[in-house]
Short mmCIF file of C-alpha atoms and ligand atoms in Angstrom, two decimals:
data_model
loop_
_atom_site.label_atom_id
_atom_site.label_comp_id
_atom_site.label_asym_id
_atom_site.label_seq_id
_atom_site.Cartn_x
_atom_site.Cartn_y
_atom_site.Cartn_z
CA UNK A 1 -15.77 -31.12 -41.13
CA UNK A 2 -16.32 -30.14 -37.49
CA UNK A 3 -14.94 -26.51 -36.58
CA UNK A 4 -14.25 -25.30 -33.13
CA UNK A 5 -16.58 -22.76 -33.13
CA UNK A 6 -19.58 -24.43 -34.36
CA UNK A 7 -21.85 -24.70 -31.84
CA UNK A 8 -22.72 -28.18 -30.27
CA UNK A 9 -26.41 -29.17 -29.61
CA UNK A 10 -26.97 -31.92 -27.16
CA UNK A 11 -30.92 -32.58 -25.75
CA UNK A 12 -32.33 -28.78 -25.35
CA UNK A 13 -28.96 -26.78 -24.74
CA UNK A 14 -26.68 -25.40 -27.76
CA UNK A 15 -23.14 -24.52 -26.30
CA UNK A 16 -22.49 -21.90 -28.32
CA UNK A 17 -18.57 -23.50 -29.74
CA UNK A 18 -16.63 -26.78 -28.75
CA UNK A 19 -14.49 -25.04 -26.14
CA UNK A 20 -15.22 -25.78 -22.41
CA UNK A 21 -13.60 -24.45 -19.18
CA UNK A 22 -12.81 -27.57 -16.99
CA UNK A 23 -13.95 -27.87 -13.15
CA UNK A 24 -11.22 -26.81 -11.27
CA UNK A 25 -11.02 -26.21 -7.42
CA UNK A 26 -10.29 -22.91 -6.09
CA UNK A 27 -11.04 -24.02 -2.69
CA UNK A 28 -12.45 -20.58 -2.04
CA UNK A 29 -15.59 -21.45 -0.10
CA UNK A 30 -17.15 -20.00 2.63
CA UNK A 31 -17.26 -22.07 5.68
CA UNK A 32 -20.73 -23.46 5.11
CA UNK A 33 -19.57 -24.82 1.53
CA UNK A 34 -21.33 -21.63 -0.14
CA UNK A 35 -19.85 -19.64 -3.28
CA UNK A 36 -17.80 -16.91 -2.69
CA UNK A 37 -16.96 -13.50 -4.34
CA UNK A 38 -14.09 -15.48 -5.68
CA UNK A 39 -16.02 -18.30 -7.78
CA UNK A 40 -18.75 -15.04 -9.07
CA UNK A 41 -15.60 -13.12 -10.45
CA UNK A 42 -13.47 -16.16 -11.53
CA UNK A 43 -16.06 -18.46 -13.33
CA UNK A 44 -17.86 -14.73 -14.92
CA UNK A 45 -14.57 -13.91 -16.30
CA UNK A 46 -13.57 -17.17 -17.92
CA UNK A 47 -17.71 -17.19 -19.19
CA UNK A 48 -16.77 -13.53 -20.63
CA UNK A 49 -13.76 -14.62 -22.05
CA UNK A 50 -15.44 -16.70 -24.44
CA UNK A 51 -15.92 -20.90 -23.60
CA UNK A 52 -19.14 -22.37 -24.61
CA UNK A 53 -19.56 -23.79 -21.27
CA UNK A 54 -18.03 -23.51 -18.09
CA UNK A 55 -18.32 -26.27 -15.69
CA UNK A 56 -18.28 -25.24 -11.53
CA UNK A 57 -15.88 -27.37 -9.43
CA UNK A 58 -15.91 -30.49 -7.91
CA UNK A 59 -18.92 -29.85 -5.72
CA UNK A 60 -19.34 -31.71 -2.21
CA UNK A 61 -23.06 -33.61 -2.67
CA UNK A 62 -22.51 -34.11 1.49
CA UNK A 63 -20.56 -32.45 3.80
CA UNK A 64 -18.03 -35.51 4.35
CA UNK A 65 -17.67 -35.45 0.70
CA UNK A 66 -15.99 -32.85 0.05
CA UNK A 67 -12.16 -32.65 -0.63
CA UNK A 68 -10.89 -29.68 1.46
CA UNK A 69 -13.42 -27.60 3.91
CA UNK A 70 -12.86 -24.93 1.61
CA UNK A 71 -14.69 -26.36 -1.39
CA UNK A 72 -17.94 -26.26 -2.60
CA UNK A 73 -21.01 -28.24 -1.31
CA UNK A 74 -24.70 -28.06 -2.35
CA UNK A 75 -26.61 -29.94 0.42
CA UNK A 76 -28.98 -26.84 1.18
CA UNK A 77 -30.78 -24.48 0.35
CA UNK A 78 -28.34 -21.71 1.33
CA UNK A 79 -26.00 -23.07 -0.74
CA UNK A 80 -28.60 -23.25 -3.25
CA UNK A 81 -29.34 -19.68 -3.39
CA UNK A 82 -25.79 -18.69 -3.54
CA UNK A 83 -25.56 -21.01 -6.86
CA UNK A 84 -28.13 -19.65 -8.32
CA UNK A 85 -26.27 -16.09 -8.53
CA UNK A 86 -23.38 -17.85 -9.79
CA UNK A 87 -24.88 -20.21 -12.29
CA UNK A 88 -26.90 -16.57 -13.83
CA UNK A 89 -23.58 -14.83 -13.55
CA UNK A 90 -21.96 -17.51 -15.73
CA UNK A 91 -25.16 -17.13 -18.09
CA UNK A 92 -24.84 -13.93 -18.47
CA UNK A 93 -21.11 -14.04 -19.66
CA UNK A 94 -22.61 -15.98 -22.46
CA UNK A 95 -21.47 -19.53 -21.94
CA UNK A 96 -23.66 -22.74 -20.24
CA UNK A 97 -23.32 -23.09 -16.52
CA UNK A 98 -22.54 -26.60 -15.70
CA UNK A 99 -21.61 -27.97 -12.65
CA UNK A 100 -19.70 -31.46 -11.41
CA UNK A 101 -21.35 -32.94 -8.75
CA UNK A 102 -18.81 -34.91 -6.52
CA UNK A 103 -17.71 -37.05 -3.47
CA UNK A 104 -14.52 -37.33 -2.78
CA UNK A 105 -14.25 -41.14 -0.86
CA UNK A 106 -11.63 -41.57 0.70
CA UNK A 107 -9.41 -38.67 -0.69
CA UNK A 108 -11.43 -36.42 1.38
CA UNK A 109 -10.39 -34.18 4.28
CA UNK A 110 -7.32 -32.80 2.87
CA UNK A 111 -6.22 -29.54 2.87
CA UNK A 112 -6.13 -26.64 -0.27
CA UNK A 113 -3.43 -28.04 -2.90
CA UNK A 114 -0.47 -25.31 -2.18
CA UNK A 115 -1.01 -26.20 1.66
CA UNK A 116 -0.73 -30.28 1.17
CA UNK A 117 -1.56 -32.85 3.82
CA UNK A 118 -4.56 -33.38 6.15
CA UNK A 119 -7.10 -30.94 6.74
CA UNK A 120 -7.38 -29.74 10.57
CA UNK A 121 -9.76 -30.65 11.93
CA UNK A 122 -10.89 -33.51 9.60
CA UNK A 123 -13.67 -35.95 9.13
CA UNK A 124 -13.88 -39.77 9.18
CA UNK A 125 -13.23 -40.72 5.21
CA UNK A 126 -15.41 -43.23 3.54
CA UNK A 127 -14.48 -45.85 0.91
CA UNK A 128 -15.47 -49.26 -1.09
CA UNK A 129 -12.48 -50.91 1.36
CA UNK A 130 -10.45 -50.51 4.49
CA UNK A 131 -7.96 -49.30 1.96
CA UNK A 132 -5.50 -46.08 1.63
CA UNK A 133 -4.58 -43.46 -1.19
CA UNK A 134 -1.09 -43.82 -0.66
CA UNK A 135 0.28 -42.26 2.35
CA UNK A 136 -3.38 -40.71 3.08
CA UNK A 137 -5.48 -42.15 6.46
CA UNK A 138 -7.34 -45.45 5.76
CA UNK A 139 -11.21 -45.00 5.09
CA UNK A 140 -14.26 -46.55 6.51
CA UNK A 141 -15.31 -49.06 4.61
CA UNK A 142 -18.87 -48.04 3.25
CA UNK A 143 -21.73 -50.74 4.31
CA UNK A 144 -24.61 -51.45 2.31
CA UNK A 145 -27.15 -49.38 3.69
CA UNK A 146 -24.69 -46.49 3.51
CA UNK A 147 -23.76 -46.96 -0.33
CA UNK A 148 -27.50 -47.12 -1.24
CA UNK A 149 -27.92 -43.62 0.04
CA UNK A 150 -25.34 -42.36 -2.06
CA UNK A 151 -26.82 -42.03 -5.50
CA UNK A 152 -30.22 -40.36 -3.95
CA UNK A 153 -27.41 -37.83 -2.16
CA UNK A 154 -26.29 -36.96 -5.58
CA UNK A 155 -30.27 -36.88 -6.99
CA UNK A 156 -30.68 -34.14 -4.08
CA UNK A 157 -27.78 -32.19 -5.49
CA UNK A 158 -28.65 -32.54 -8.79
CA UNK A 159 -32.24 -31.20 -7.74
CA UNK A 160 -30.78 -28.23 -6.70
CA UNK A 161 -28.32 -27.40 -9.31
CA UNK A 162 -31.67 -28.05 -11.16
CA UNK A 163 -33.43 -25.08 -9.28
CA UNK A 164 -30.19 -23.41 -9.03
CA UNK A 165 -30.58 -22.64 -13.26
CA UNK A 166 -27.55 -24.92 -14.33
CA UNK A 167 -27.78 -25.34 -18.03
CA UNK A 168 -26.16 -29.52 -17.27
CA UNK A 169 -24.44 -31.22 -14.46
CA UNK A 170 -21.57 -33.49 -14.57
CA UNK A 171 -21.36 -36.36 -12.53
CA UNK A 172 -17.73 -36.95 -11.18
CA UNK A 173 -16.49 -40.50 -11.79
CA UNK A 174 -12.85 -39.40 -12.40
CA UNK A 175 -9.61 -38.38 -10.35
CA UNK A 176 -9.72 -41.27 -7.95
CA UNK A 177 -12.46 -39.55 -5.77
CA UNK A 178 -15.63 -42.12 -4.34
CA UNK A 179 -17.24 -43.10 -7.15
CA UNK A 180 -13.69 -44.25 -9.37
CA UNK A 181 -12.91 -45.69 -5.94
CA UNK A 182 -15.63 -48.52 -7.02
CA UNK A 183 -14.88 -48.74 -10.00
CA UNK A 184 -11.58 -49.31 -10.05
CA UNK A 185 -10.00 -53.37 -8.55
CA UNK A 186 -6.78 -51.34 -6.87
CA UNK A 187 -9.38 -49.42 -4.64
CA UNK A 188 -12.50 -52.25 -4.99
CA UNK A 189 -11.75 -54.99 -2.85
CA UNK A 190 -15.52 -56.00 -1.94
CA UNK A 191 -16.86 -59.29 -3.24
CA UNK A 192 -20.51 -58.28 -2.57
CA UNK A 193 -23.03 -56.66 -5.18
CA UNK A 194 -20.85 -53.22 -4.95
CA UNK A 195 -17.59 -54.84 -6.57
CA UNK A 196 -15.94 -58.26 -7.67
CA UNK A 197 -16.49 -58.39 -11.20
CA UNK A 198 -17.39 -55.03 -13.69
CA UNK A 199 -20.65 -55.12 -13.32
CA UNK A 200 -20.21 -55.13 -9.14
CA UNK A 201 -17.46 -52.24 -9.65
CA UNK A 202 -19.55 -49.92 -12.18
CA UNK A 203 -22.89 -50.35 -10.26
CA UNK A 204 -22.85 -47.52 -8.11
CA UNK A 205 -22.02 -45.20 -10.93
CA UNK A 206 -24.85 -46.50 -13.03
CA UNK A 207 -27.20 -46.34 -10.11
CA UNK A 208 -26.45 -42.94 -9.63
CA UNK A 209 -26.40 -41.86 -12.83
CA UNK A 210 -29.78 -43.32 -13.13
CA UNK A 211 -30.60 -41.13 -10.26
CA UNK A 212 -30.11 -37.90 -11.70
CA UNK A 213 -31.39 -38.59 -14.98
CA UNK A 214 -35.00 -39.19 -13.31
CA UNK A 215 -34.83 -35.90 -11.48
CA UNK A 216 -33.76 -33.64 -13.83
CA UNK A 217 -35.29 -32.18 -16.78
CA UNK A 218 -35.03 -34.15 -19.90
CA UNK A 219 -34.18 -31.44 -22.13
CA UNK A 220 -31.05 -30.91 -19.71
CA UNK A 221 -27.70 -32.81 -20.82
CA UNK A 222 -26.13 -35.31 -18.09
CA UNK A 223 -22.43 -35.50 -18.35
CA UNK A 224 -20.29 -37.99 -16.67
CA UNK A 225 -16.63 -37.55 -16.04
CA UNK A 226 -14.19 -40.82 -16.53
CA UNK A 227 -10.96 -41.66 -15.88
CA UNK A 228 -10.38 -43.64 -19.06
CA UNK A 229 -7.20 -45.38 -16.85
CA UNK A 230 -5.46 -46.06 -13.56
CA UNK A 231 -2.33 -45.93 -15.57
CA UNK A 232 -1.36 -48.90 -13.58
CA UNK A 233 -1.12 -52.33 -14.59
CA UNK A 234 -4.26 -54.54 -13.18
CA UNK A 235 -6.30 -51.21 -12.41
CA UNK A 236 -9.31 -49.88 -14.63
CA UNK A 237 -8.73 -49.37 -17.95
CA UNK A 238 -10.02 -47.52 -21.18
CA UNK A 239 -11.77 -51.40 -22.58
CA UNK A 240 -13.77 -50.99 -19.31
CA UNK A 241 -14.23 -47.00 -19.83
CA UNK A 242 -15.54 -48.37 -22.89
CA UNK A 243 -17.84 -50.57 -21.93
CA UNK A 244 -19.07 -48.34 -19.15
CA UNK A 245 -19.92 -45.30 -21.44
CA UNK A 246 -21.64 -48.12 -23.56
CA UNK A 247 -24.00 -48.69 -20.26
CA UNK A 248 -24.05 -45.38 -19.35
CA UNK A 249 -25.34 -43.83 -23.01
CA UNK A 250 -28.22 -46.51 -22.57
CA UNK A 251 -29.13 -44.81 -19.36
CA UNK A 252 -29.36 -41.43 -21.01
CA UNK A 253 -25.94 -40.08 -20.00
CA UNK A 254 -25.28 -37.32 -23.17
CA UNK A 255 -21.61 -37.20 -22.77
CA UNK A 256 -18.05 -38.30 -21.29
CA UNK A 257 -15.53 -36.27 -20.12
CA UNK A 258 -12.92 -38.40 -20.58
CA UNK A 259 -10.00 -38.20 -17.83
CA UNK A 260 -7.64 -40.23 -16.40
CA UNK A 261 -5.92 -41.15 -13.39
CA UNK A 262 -5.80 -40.07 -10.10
CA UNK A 263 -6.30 -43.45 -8.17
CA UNK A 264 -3.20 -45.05 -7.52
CA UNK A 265 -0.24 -42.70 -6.40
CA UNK A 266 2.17 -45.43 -8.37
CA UNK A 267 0.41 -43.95 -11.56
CA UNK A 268 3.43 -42.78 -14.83
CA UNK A 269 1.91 -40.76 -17.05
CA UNK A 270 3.71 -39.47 -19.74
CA UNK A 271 2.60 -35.95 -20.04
CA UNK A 272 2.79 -35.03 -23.75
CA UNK A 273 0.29 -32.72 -25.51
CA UNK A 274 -2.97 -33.82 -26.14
CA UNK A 275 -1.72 -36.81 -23.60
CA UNK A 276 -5.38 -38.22 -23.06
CA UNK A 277 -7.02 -37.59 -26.62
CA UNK A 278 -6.75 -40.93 -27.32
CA UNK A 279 -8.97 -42.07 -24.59
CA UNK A 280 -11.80 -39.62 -25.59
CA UNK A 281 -11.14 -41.10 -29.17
CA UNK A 282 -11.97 -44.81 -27.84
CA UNK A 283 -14.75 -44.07 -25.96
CA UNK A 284 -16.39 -41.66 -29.11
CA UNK A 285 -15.56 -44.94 -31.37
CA UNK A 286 -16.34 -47.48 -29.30
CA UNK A 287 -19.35 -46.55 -27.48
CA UNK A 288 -20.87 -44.35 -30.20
CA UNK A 289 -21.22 -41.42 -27.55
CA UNK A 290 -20.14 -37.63 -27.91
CA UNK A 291 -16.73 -37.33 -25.67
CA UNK A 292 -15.12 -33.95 -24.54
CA UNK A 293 -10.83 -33.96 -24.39
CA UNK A 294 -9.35 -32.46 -22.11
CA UNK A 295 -5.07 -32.46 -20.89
CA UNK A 296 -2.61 -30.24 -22.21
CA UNK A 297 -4.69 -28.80 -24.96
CA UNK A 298 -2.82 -25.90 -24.86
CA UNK A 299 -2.66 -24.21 -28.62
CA UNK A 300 -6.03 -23.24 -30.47
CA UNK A 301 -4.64 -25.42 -33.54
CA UNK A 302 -4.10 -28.50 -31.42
CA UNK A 303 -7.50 -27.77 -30.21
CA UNK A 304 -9.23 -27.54 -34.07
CA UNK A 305 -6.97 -30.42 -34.95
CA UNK A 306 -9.34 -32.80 -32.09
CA UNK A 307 -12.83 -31.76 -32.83
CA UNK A 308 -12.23 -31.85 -36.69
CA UNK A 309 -10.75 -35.24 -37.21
CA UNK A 310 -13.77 -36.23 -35.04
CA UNK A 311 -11.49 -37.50 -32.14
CA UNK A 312 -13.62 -35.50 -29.40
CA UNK A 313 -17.11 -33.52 -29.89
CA UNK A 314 -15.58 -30.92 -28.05
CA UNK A 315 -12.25 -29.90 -25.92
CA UNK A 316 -11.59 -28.58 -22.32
CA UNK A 317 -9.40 -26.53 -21.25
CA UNK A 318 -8.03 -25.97 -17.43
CA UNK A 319 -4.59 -24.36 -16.60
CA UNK A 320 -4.57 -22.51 -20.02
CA UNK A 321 -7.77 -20.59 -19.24
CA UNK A 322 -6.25 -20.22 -15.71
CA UNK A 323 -2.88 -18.35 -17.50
CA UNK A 324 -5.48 -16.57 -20.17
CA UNK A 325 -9.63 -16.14 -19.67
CA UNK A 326 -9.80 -14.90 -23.24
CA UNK A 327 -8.38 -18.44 -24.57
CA UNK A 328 -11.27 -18.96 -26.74
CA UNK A 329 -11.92 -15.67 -28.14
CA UNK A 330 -8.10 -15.13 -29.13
CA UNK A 331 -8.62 -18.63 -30.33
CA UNK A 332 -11.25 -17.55 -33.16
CA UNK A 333 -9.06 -15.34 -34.12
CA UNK A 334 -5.84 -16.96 -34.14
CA UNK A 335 -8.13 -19.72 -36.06
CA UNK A 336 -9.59 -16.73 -38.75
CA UNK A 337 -13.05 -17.53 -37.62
CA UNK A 338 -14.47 -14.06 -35.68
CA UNK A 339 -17.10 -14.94 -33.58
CA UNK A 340 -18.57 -12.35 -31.24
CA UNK A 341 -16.91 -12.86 -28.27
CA UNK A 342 -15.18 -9.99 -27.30
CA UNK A 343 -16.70 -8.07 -24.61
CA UNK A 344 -17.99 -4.45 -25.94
CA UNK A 345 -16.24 -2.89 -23.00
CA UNK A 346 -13.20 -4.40 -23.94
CA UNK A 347 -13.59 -3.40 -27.72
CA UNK A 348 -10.53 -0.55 -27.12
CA UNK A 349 -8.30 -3.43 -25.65
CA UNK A 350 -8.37 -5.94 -28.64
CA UNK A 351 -8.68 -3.15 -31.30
CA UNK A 352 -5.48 -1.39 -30.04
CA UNK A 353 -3.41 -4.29 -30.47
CA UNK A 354 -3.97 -3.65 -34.24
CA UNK A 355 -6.95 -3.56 -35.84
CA UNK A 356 -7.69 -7.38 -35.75
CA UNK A 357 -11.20 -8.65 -36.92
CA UNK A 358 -12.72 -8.43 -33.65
CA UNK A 359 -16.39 -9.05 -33.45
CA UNK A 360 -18.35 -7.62 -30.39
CA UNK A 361 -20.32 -9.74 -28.20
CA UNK A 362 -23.68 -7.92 -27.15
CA UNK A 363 -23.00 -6.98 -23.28
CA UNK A 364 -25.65 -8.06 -21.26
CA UNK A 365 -27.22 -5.75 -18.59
CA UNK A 366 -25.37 -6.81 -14.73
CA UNK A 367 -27.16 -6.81 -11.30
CA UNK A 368 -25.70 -3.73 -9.63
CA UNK A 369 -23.52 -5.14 -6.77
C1 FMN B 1 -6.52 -25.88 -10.19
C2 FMN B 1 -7.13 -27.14 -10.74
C3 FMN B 1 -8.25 -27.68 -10.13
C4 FMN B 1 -8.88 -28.83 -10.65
N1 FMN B 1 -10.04 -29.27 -10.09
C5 FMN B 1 -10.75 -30.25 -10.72
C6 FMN B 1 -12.08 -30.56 -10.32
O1 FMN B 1 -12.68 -29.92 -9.44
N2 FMN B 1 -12.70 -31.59 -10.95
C7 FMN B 1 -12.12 -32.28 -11.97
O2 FMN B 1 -12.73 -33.21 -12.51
N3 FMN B 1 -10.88 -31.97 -12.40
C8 FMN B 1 -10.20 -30.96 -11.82
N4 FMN B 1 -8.97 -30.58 -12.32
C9 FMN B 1 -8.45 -31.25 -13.54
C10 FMN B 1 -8.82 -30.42 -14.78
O3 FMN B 1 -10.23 -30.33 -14.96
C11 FMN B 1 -8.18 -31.00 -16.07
O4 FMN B 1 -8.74 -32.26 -16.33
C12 FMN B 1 -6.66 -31.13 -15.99
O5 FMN B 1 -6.09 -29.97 -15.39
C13 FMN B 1 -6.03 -31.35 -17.37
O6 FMN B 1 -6.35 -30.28 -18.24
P1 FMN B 1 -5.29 -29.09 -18.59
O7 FMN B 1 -4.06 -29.75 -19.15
O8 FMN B 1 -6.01 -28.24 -19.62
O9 FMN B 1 -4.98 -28.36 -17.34
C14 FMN B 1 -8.32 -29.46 -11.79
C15 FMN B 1 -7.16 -28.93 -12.38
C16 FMN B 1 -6.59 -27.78 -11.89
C17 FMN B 1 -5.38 -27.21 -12.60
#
């Protein structure tokens, strides 16, 4: 049986348990879409705290791309270099920098989450169709030539993050952003080669997938992120997700992050624990393909229960590593398996809360600032 804290091999990287810290925007950039002091601190903490990856934010491939003109782009080679401290700072905390390579369609130009609305001043939005998120502007409708310079944007990105010394990059297919956008028939009204039927709808993502698996090293792991459903009647569902990861494992994708919604504003989700679980469980089963679970994984025994009845290779965790970087290393111990996790410098902190088995991670030597 599968524990938590084993570690997970996939191609040439070992992730050193089955815990991963989610992408999450902190729309904390600096005006040219660089990494701040804010993602070096945040992302090194949560990599201290424990995970055996942690996976950078939604990350603007092109400028118009991005969802708020505070987050994260890597389009040059500034932005590269400013990566490359992050992605070693995440190293050094011990877990595997990842990062999720985005565009965000027609859900782009907004502003930062606690600000809501549209971002001032904006862009001109892109999309599959002439067609709105909700109560959002309407997008351009992408032409041909335009869509087949998409997946070679995310190749460039993915070249970078490359250079930059990620350990894997995600591509983001999820949330409603460009990519879902085609995939899904509420956002995919084109009847040429880019939509219609499932293979129309799901060509762009395979196309780009395609396109980062040729440029980056084949001992690095390619993750995809999927929403496994609209949650809307006639809108993409998990039998497609299915299929797709299917398609996707044949082009030398290693895993899916398996998601959901985000497309359609009319979504209901009933948000129980472990609320998308059985999602990642389809796609494992049905398209024979290691899956991470993410949503409302919230306790470190929910999170055992997933990975060892084989319903996900391995778990993610957002807004409970937001409340509590040191998730996964209370987690071993709430879970009676020590692992050495717990920052040497931080030895006085765990043992004064009473002598609990703490094991010591080995502190690596820092950059002086
Ligand atoms: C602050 C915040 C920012 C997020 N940003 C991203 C993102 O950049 N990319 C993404 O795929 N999901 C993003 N998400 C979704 C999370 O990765 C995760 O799937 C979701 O929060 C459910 O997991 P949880 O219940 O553990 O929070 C974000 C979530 C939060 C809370």
């Amino acid at each position: 049986m599968t524990h938590l804290f084993d570690p997970l091999t996939l191609r040439g990287v070992t992730f050193r348990n089955r815990i991963g810290v989610a992408p999450m925007c902190q729309y904390s950039a600096a005006e040219d879409a660089r990494p701040t002091e804010w993602h070096l601190a945040h992302l090194l903490q949560r990599s201290l705290g424990g995970a055996g990856l942690v996976c950078v934010e939604a990350t603007g491939v092109l400028p118009e791309g991005r969802i708020t003109p505070t987050c994260l782009g890597l389009w040059n080679d500034a932005q590269e270099s400013s990566h490359a401290r992050l992605a070693q700072a995440i190293a050094r905390g011990g877990a595997v920098p990842g990062i999720q390579l985005a565009h965000a369609g027609r859900k782009a130009s907004r502003r930062p989450t606690w600000q809501r609305g549209p971002a001032e001043p904006g862009w001109e939005i892109v999309g599959p169709s002439a067609a709105a998120f909700g109560d959002y502007a309407t997008p351009h409708a992408l032409t041909p030539e335009e869509i087949e310079a998409l997946p070679k944007a995310f190749a460039d990105s993915a070249r970078r993050a490359v250079r930059a010394g990620y350990g894997f990059v995600e591509l983001h297919g999820a949330h409603g952003y460009l990519l879902h956008q085609f995939l899904s028939p509420l956002s995919n009204m084109r009847n040429d080669a880019w939509g219609g039927d499932f293979a129309g709808r799901s060509r762009l993502v395979l196309d780009t997938s395609d396109a980062i698996r040729a440029v980056i090293p084949d001992q690095m792991p390619l993750f995809v992120r999927l929403s496994h459903t609209d949650w809307v009647a006639g809108g993409w569902d998990t039998e497609e997700t299915v299929a797709l990861s299917r398609l996707l494992k044949a082009k030398g994708v290693d895993l899916i992050s398996v998601t959901s919604g985000g497309l359609d504003h009319r979504q209901k989700i009933d948000l129980v624990p472990l609320y998308q679980v059985p999602g990642a469980e389809a796609v494992r089963q049905g398209a024979e393909i290691p899956v991470a679970a993410v949503g409302l994984i919230t306790t470190p025994e929910e999170a055992q229960a997933v990975v060892a009845e084989g319903r996900a290779d391995m778990v993610l965790l957002a807004r409970a590593v937001l409340r509590n970087p040191y998730w996964p290393a209370q987690a071993a111990i709430a879970l009676g398996r020590p692992e050495a996790l717990v920052p040497p410098q931080y030895d006085r902190g765990w043992n004064d809360w009473g002598k609990l088995p703490v094991e010591l991670a080995v502190a690596e030597p820092m950059p002086a600032l």
